[in-house]
Short mmCIF file of N, CA and C in Angstrom, two decimals:
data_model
loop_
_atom_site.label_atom_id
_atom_site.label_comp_id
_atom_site.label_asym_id
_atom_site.label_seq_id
_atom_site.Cartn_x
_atom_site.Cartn_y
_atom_site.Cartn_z
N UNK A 100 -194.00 87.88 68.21
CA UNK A 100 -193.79 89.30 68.36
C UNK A 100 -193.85 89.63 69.86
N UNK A 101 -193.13 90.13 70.34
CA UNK A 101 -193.05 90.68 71.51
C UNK A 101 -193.91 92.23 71.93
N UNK A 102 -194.15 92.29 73.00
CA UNK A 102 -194.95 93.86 73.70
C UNK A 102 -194.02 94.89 73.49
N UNK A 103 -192.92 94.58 72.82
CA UNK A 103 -191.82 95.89 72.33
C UNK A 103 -191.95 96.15 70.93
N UNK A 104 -193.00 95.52 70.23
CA UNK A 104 -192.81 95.69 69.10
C UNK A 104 -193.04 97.15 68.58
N UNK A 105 -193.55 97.88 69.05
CA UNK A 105 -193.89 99.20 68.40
C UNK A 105 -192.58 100.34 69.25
N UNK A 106 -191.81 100.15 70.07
CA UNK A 106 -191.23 101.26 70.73
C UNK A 106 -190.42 101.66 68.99
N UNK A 107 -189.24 102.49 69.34
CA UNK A 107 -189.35 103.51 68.72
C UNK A 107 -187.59 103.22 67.86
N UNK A 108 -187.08 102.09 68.76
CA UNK A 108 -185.85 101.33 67.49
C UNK A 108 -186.67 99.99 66.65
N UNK A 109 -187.49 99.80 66.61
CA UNK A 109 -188.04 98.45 66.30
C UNK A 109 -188.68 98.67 64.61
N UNK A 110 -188.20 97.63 63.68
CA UNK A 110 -188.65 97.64 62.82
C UNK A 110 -190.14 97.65 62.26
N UNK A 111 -191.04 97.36 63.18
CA UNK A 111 -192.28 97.33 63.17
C UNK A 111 -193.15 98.83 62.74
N UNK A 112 -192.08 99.46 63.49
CA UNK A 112 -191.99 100.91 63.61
C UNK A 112 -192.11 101.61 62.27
N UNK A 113 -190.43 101.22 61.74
CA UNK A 113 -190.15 101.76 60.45
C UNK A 113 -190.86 101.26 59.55
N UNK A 114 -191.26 100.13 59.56
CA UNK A 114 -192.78 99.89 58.07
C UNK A 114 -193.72 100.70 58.91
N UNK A 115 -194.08 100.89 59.67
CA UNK A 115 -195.10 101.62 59.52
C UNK A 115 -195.09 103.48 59.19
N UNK A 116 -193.96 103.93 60.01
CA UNK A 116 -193.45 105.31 59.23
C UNK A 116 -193.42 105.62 57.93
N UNK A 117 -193.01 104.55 56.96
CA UNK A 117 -192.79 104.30 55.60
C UNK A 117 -194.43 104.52 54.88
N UNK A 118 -195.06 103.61 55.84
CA UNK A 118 -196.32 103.66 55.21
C UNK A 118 -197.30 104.66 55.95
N UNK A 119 -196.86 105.47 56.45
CA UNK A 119 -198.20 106.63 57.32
C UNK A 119 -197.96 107.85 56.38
N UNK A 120 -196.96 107.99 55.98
CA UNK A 120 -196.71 109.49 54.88
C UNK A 120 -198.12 108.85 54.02
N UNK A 121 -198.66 109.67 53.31
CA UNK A 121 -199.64 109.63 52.66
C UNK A 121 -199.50 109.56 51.27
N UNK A 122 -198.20 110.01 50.84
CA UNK A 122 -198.07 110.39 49.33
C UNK A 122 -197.06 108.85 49.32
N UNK A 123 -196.25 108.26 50.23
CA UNK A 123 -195.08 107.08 49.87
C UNK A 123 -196.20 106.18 49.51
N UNK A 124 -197.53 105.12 50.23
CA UNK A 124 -198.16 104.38 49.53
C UNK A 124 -198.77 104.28 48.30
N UNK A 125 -199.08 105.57 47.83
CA UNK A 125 -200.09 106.19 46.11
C UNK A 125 -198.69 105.94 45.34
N UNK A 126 -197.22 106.64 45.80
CA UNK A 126 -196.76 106.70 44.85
C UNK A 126 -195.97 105.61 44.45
N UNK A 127 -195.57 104.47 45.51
CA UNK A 127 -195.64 103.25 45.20
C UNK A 127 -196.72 102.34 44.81
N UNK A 128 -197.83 102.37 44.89
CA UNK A 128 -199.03 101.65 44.21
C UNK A 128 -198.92 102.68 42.55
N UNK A 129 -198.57 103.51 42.53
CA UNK A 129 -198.55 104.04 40.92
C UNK A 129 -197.45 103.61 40.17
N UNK A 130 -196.24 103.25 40.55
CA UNK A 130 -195.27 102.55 40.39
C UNK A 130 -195.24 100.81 39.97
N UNK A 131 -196.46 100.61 40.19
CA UNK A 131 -196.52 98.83 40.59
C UNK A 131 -196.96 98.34 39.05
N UNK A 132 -196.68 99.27 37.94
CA UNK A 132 -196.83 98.41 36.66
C UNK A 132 -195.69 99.12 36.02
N UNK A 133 -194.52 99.24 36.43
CA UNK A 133 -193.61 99.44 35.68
C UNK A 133 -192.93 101.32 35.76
N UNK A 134 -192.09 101.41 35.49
CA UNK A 134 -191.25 102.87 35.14
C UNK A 134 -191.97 103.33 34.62
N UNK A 135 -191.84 104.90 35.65
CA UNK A 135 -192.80 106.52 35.04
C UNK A 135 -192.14 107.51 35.22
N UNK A 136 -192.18 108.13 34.19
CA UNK A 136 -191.44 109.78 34.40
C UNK A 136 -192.25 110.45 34.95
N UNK A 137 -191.90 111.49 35.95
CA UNK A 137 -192.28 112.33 37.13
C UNK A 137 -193.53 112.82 36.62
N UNK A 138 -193.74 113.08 35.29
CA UNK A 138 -195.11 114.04 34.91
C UNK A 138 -196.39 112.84 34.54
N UNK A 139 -195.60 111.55 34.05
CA UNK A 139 -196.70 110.47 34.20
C UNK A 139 -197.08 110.10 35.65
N UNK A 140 -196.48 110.55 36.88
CA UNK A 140 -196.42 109.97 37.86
C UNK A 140 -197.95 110.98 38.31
N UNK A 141 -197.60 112.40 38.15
CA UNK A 141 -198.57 113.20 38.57
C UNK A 141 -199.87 112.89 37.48
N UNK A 142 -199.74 112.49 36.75
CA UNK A 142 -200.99 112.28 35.69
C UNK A 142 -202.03 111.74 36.59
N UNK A 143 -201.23 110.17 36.82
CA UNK A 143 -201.82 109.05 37.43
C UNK A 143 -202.45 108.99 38.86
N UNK A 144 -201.60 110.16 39.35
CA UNK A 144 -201.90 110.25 40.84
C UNK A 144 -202.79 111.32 41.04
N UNK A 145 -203.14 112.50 40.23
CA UNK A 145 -203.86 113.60 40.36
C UNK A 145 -203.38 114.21 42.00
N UNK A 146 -203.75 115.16 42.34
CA UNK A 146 -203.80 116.22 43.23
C UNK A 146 -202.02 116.23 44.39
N UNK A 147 -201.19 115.49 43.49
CA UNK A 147 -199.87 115.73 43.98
C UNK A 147 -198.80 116.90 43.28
N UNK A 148 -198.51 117.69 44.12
CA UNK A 148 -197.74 118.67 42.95
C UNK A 148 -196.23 118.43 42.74
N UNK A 149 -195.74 119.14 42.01
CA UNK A 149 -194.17 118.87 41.65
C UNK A 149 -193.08 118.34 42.65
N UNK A 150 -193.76 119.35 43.84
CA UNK A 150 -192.88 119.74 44.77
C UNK A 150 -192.64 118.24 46.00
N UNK A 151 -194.12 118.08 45.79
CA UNK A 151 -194.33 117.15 47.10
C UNK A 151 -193.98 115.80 46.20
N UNK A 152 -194.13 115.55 44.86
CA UNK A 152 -193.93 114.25 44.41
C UNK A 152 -192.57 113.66 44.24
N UNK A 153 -191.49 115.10 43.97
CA UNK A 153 -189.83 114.95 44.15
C UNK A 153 -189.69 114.97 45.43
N UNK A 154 -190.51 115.30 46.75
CA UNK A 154 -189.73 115.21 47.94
C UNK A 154 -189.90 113.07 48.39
N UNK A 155 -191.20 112.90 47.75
CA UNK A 155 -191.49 111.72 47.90
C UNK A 155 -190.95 110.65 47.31
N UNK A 156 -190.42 111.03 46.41
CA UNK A 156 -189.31 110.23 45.66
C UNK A 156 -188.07 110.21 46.08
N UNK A 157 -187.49 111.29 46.51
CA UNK A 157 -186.57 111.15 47.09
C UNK A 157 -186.76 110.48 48.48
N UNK A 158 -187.66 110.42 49.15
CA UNK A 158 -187.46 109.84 50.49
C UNK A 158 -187.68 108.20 50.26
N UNK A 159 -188.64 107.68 49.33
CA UNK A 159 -188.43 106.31 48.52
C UNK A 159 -187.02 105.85 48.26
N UNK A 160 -186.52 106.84 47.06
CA UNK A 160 -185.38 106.34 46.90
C UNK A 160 -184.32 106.23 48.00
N UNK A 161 -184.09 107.14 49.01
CA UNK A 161 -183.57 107.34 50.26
C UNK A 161 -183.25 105.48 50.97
N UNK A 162 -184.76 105.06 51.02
CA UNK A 162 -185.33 104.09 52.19
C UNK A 162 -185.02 103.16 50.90
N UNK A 163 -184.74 103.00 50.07
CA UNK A 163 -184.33 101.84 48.68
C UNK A 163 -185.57 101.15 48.26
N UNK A 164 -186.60 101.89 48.47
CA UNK A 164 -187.72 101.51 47.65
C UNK A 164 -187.94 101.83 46.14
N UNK A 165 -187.29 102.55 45.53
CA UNK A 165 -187.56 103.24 44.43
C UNK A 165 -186.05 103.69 43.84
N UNK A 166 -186.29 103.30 42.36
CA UNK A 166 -184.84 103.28 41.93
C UNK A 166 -184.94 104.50 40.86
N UNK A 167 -184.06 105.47 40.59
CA UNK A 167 -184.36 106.89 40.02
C UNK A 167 -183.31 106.40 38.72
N UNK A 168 -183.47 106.21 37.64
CA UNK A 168 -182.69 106.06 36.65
C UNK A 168 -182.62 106.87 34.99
N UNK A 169 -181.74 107.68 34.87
CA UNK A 169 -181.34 109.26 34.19
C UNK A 169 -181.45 108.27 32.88
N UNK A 170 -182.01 109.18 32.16
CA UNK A 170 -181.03 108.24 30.54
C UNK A 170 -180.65 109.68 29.84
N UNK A 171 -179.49 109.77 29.33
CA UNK A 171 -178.66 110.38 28.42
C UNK A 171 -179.24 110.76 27.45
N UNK A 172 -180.70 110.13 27.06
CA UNK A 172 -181.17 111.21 25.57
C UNK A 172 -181.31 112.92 25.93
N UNK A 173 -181.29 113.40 24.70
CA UNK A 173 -181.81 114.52 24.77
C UNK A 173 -183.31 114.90 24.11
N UNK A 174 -184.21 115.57 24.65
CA UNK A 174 -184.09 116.24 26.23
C UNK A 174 -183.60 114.69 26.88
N UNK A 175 -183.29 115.44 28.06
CA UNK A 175 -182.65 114.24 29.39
C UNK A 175 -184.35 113.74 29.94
N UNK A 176 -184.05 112.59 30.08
CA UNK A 176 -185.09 112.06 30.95
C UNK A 176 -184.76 110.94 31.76
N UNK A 177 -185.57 110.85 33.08
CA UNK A 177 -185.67 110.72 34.48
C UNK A 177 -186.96 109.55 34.55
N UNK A 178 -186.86 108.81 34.87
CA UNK A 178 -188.02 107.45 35.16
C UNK A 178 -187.49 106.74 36.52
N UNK A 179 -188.24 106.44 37.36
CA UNK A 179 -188.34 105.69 38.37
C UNK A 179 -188.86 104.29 38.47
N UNK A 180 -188.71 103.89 39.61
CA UNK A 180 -189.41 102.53 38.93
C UNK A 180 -189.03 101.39 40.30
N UNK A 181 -189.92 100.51 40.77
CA UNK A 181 -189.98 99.94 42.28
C UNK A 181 -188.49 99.17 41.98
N UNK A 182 -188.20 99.47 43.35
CA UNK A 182 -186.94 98.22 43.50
C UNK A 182 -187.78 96.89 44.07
N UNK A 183 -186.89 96.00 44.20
CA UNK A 183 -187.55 94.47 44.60
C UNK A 183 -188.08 94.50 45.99
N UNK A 184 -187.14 95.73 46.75
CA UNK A 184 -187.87 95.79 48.33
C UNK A 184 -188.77 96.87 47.94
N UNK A 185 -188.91 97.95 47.23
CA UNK A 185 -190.53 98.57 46.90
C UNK A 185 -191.25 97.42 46.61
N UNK A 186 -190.83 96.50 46.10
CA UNK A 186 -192.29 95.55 45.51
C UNK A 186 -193.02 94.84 46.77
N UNK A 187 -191.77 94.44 47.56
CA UNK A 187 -192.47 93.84 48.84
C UNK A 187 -193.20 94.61 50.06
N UNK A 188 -193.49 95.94 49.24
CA UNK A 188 -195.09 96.67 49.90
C UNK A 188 -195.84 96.49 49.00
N UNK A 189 -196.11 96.11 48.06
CA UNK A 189 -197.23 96.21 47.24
C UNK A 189 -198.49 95.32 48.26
N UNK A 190 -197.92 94.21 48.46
CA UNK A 190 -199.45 93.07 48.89
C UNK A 190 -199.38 94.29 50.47
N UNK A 191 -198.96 94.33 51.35
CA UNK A 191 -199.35 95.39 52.27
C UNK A 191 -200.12 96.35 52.14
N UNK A 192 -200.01 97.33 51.16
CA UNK A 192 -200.55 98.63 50.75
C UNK A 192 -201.64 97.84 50.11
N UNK A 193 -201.99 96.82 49.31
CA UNK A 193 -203.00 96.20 48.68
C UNK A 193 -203.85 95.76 50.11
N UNK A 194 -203.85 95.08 50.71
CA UNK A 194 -204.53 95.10 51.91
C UNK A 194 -205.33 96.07 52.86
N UNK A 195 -204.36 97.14 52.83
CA UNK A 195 -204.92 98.13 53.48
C UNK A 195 -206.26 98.58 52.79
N UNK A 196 -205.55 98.61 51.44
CA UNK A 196 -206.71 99.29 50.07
C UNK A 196 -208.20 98.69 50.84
N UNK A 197 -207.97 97.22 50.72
CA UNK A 197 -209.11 96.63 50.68
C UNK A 197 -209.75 96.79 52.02
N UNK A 198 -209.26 96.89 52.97
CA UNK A 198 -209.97 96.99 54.52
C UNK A 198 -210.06 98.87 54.14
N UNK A 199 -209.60 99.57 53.28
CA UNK A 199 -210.46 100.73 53.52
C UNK A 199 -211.86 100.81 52.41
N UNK A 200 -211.47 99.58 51.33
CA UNK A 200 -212.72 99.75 50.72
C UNK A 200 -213.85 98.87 51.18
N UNK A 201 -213.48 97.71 52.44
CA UNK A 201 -214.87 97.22 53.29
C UNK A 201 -215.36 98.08 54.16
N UNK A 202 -214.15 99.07 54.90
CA UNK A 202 -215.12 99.62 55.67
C UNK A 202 -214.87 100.70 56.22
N UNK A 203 -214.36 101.65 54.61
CA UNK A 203 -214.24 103.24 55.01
C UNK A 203 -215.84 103.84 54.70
N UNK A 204 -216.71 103.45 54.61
CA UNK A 204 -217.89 103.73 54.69
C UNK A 204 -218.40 103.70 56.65
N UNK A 205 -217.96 102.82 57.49
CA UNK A 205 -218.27 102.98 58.55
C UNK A 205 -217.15 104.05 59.46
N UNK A 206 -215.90 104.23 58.81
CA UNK A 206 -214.92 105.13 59.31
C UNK A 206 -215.58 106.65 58.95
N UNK A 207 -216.14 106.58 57.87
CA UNK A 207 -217.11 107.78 57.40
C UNK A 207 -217.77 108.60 58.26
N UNK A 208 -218.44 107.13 58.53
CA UNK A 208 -220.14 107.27 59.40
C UNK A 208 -219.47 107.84 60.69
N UNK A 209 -218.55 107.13 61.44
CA UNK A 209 -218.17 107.85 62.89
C UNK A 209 -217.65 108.93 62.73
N UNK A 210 -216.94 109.42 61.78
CA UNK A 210 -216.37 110.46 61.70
C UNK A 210 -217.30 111.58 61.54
N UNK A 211 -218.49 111.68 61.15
CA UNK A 211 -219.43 112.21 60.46
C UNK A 211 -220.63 112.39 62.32
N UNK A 212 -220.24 111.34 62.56
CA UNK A 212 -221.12 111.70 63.76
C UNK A 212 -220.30 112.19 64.80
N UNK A 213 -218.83 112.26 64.71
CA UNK A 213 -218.09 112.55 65.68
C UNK A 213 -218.04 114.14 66.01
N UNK A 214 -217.89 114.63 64.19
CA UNK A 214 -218.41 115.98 64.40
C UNK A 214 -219.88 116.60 64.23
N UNK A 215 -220.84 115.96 64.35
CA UNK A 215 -222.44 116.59 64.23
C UNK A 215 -222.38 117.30 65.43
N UNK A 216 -222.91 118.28 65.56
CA UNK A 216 -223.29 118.92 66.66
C UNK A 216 -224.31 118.27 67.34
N UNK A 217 -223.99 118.35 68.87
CA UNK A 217 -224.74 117.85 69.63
C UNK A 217 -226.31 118.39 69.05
N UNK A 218 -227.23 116.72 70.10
CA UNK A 218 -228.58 117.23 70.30
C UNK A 218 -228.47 117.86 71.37
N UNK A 219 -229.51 118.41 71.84
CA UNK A 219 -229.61 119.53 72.69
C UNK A 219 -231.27 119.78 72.89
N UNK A 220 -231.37 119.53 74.30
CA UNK A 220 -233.13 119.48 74.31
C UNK A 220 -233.17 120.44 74.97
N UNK A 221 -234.09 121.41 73.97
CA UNK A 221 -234.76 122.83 74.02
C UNK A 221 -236.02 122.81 74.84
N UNK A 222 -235.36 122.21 76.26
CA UNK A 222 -236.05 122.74 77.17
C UNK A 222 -236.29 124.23 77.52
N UNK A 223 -237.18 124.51 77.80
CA UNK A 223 -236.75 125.92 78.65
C UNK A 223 -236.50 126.40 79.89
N UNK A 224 -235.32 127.34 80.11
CA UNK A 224 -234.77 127.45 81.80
C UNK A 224 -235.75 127.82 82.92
N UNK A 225 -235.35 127.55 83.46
CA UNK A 225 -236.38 127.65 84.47
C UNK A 225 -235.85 128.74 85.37
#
């Protein structure tokens, strides 16, 4: 890898854009056992709404991670479901999982002290 790897044509780049949206990793890790219709999608994922889970799908399907496939019954229904290059984030996004479950407890802790209000020694002015 070269010291250009992060400028701003570089693929290094675009996996990581892909993966900094917050809702594209959940809703591909919710995806990773098979086709879900949009309202199983929100089941599984809790606190995503209609709005933000069709914009996220569409930007999946956009980038060819996610394949949107209609079926003709009536009512009409809509299921999604990883393409073979969605699958090849899964072990990525699985990784991350795990370095935030060793040590989002210390990302916690700094964060937590980052905003405490100062000490402050209650001297008095002189």
């Amino acid at each position: 890898m070269t010291t250009d790897a992060f400028l701003a044509d570089c693929r290094a780049r675009l996996a990581f854009d892909l993966l900094s949206n917050t809702w594209n990793a959940v809703v591909l890790w919710a995806l990773r056992d098979g086709p879900r219709r949009p309202a199983q999608l929100r089941e599984r994922i809790g606190g995503i709404s209609s709005k933000v889970l069709t914009e996220t799908l569409r930007r999946l399907q956009f980038n060819g991670l996610v394949d949107r496939q209609a079926h003709p019954d009536a009512p009409s229904r809509v299921e999604y479901r990883l393409t073979a290059l969605g699958r090849t984030l899964l072990a990525p996004i699985d990784a991350v999982g795990a370095w935030a479950f060793a040590y989002g407890d210390e990302v916690m802790a700094a964060q937590e002290a980052a905003c405490a209000p100062e000490q402050r020694s209650s001297r008095p002015a002189r």
